[in-house]
């Protein structure tokens, strides 16, 4: 029971408390900071956390327009591309304005294990209204994953026969008594998240937060 929140909103499954990070590919590109509290403790939402509490705060609005591209490539045809664009603060009147930014990510790899391919895509959208005492932010982010089943294990004898990269998942014996593998033995999932964050400051001693 590690309680995980984004901007104070729980991400865990309500019953099992599970969270699958593969459904949030490269979410760290949109995170401003992360707070980790180990051990048992209180939780902002739901049941108390027995293992730890992890809270991630997403990036704030940029005051200036910007565009950014990041790319990387590595072994086993692993590559990642990230594109970020922000409008900056668009002022309407003094101390009042709107801002918007978007980001998209793509991550692919053939994998070290045989047929352990991964195809991940995600986006992060944020728009906001800001005045002297009030701010409203609407955030939408989603992740889509397609991963070939590779969570089986190979015995020492199988690795000696087929090599260390042997993957038994999706294996079947055809009419020709030869081993074949299903081409579509994949895990497919799409997860969408929407957050509306409202903050108003009444005075130096009182403020209101609604999410």
Coordinates of C-alpha atoms in Angstrom, one line a residue:
X1 CA 0.0 0.0 0.0
X2 CA 2.1 2.8 -1.4
X3 CA -0.2 5.7 -1.8
X4 CA 0.5 7.6 -5.0
X5 CA -1.0 11.0 -5.9
X6 CA -0.7 13.5 -8.7
X7 CA -1.4 17.1 -7.6
X8 CA -3.0 15.5 -4.5
X9 CA -5.4 13.3 -6.5
X10 CA -5.0 9.5 -5.9
X11 CA -3.8 7.4 -8.8
X12 CA -4.1 4.0 -7.1
X13 CA -6.8 1.5 -7.8
X14 CA -9.4 2.0 -5.0
X15 CA -9.5 -1.7 -3.9
X16 CA -6.2 -3.3 -4.9
X17 CA -4.1 -0.1 -4.4
X18 CA -2.2 -1.1 -7.6
X19 CA -0.7 1.3 -10.0
X20 CA 0.8 0.3 -13.4
X21 CA 3.5 2.8 -14.4
X22 CA 3.5 1.4 -18.0
X23 CA 0.1 3.0 -18.4
X24 CA 1.7 6.4 -17.7
X25 CA 4.7 6.4 -20.1
X26 CA 7.3 9.1 -19.5
X27 CA 5.0 10.9 -17.1
X28 CA 8.2 12.2 -15.4
X29 CA 8.6 14.6 -18.3
X30 CA 5.6 16.6 -17.0
X31 CA 6.5 16.4 -13.3
X32 CA 7.9 19.5 -11.5
X33 CA 8.8 17.8 -8.3
X34 CA 8.1 14.6 -6.3
X35 CA 7.8 14.1 -2.6
X36 CA 8.4 10.6 -1.1
X37 CA 7.6 9.7 2.5
X38 CA 8.6 6.2 3.5
X39 CA 6.9 4.1 6.0
X40 CA 3.4 4.2 7.4
X41 CA 1.7 7.6 7.4
X42 CA -1.4 9.6 6.7
X43 CA -2.8 10.0 3.2
X44 CA -4.4 12.9 1.5
X45 CA -7.1 10.6 0.1
X46 CA -8.5 7.2 1.1
X47 CA -6.9 4.7 3.4
X48 CA -3.6 5.3 5.1
X49 CA -0.4 4.4 3.4
X50 CA 1.4 1.5 5.0
X51 CA 4.5 1.3 2.8
X52 CA 5.0 4.9 1.7
X53 CA 3.4 8.0 0.2
X54 CA 4.5 9.5 -3.1
X55 CA 3.1 12.8 -4.3
X56 CA 4.0 14.3 -7.7
X57 CA 3.3 17.9 -8.7
X58 CA 3.0 18.6 -12.4
X59 CA 4.7 21.5 -14.1
X60 CA 3.4 24.9 -13.6
X61 CA 2.5 27.4 -16.3
X62 CA 5.4 28.9 -18.2
X63 CA 5.5 32.7 -18.2
X64 CA 7.1 32.8 -21.7
X65 CA 6.3 30.9 -25.0
X66 CA 8.6 28.0 -25.7
X67 CA 9.1 24.9 -27.8
X68 CA 11.2 21.9 -27.0
X69 CA 12.2 18.6 -28.6
X70 CA 14.1 15.7 -26.9
X71 CA 15.2 12.5 -28.6
X72 CA 17.3 9.5 -27.6
X73 CA 18.3 6.2 -29.1
X74 CA 19.9 3.1 -27.6
X75 CA 20.4 -0.7 -27.9
X76 CA 17.7 -3.0 -29.2
X77 CA 16.2 -0.3 -31.4
X78 CA 15.1 1.6 -28.3
X79 CA 14.1 5.2 -29.0
X80 CA 12.2 8.0 -27.3
X81 CA 10.9 11.3 -28.7
X82 CA 9.4 14.1 -26.6
X83 CA 7.8 17.3 -27.9
X84 CA 6.8 20.2 -25.7
X85 CA 5.1 23.5 -26.6
X86 CA 3.8 26.3 -24.4
X87 CA 2.0 29.6 -25.2
X88 CA 3.4 31.4 -22.1
X89 CA 1.2 33.8 -20.2
X90 CA -1.3 35.6 -22.4
X91 CA -2.3 38.8 -20.5
X92 CA -5.8 40.3 -20.7
X93 CA -5.6 42.9 -18.0
X94 CA -3.1 43.6 -15.3
X95 CA -2.3 40.6 -13.2
X96 CA -4.8 38.5 -15.1
X97 CA -4.1 36.0 -17.9
X98 CA -4.3 32.5 -19.4
X99 CA -1.6 30.0 -20.3
X100 CA -1.6 26.7 -22.2
X101 CA 1.0 24.0 -22.8
X102 CA 1.1 20.6 -24.4
X103 CA 3.5 17.7 -24.5
X104 CA 3.6 14.4 -26.3
X105 CA 5.8 11.4 -25.9
X106 CA 6.6 8.2 -27.8
X107 CA 8.7 5.3 -26.6
X108 CA 9.5 2.1 -28.5
X109 CA 11.9 -0.8 -28.1
X110 CA 12.3 -4.3 -29.5
X111 CA 13.5 -5.4 -26.1
X112 CA 16.4 -7.6 -25.0
X113 CA 14.1 -10.7 -24.5
X114 CA 12.8 -12.2 -27.7
X115 CA 9.6 -10.4 -28.9
X116 CA 9.6 -8.2 -25.8
X117 CA 8.6 -5.3 -27.9
X118 CA 7.0 -2.1 -26.3
X119 CA 5.1 0.7 -28.0
X120 CA 4.1 3.5 -25.6
X121 CA 2.5 6.9 -26.4
X122 CA 1.3 9.6 -24.1
X123 CA 0.2 13.3 -24.0
X124 CA -0.1 16.0 -21.4
X125 CA -2.3 19.1 -21.9
X126 CA -2.6 22.0 -19.5
X127 CA -4.6 25.2 -19.6
X128 CA -5.0 27.8 -16.9
X129 CA -6.5 31.1 -15.8
X130 CA -4.5 33.2 -13.3
X131 CA -5.4 36.4 -11.5
X132 CA -4.0 38.1 -8.4
X133 CA -5.9 35.9 -6.0
X134 CA -7.4 33.1 -8.1
X135 CA -6.0 30.4 -10.3
X136 CA -7.9 27.7 -12.3
X137 CA -6.0 24.9 -14.1
X138 CA -7.5 22.1 -16.3
X139 CA -5.1 19.2 -16.9
X140 CA -5.6 16.2 -19.1
X141 CA -3.0 13.4 -19.6
X142 CA -3.2 9.9 -21.0
X143 CA -1.0 7.0 -21.8
X144 CA -1.5 4.1 -24.3
X145 CA 0.6 1.0 -24.1
X146 CA 1.1 -2.1 -26.3
X147 CA 3.6 -4.6 -24.9
X148 CA 4.2 -8.1 -26.1
X149 CA 3.9 -10.7 -23.3
X150 CA 7.3 -11.3 -21.8
X151 CA 6.6 -12.0 -18.2
X152 CA 7.1 -15.7 -18.4
X153 CA 10.5 -17.2 -17.4
X154 CA 12.9 -19.6 -19.1
X155 CA 14.5 -22.5 -17.2
X156 CA 18.2 -23.1 -17.3
X157 CA 17.7 -26.0 -19.7
X158 CA 15.5 -23.8 -22.0
X159 CA 18.1 -21.1 -22.1
X160 CA 20.9 -23.6 -22.8
X161 CA 18.7 -24.9 -25.7
X162 CA 17.3 -21.6 -27.1
X163 CA 19.6 -18.9 -25.7
X164 CA 19.2 -16.3 -22.9
X165 CA 16.7 -14.3 -24.9
X166 CA 14.2 -17.1 -25.1
X167 CA 10.6 -16.1 -24.3
X168 CA 8.0 -18.8 -23.9
X169 CA 5.0 -16.5 -23.9
X170 CA 2.6 -16.9 -26.9
X171 CA 4.2 -20.2 -27.9
X172 CA 2.1 -23.0 -29.4
X173 CA 2.7 -26.2 -31.4
X174 CA 1.3 -26.1 -35.0
X175 CA -0.1 -28.8 -37.2
X176 CA 3.5 -29.3 -38.4
X177 CA 4.6 -30.2 -34.8
X178 CA 6.8 -27.1 -34.9
X179 CA 6.9 -24.3 -32.4
X180 CA 5.1 -21.1 -33.4
X181 CA 4.3 -17.8 -31.7
X182 CA 1.2 -15.7 -31.7
X183 CA 1.9 -12.3 -33.3
X184 CA -0.8 -10.6 -31.3
X185 CA 0.0 -11.9 -27.8
X186 CA 0.0 -8.3 -26.4
X187 CA -1.2 -6.3 -23.5
X188 CA -3.1 -3.3 -24.6
X189 CA -4.4 -0.5 -22.4
X190 CA -5.4 3.1 -22.6
X191 CA -5.7 5.3 -19.5
X192 CA -7.0 8.8 -19.5
X193 CA -6.9 11.3 -16.6
X194 CA -8.6 14.7 -16.1
X195 CA -8.0 17.1 -13.3
X196 CA -9.5 20.5 -12.5
X197 CA -7.6 22.5 -9.9
X198 CA -9.0 25.7 -8.3
X199 CA -7.2 27.9 -5.8
X200 CA -8.3 31.2 -4.2
X201 CA -6.5 33.3 -1.6
X202 CA -8.7 35.3 0.7
X203 CA -5.9 36.7 2.8
X204 CA -2.4 35.8 4.0
X205 CA -4.1 33.4 6.6
X206 CA -6.9 31.9 4.5
X207 CA -7.0 30.1 1.2
X208 CA -9.2 27.6 -0.6
X209 CA -8.1 24.7 -2.7
X210 CA -10.5 22.4 -4.6
X211 CA -9.6 19.6 -6.9

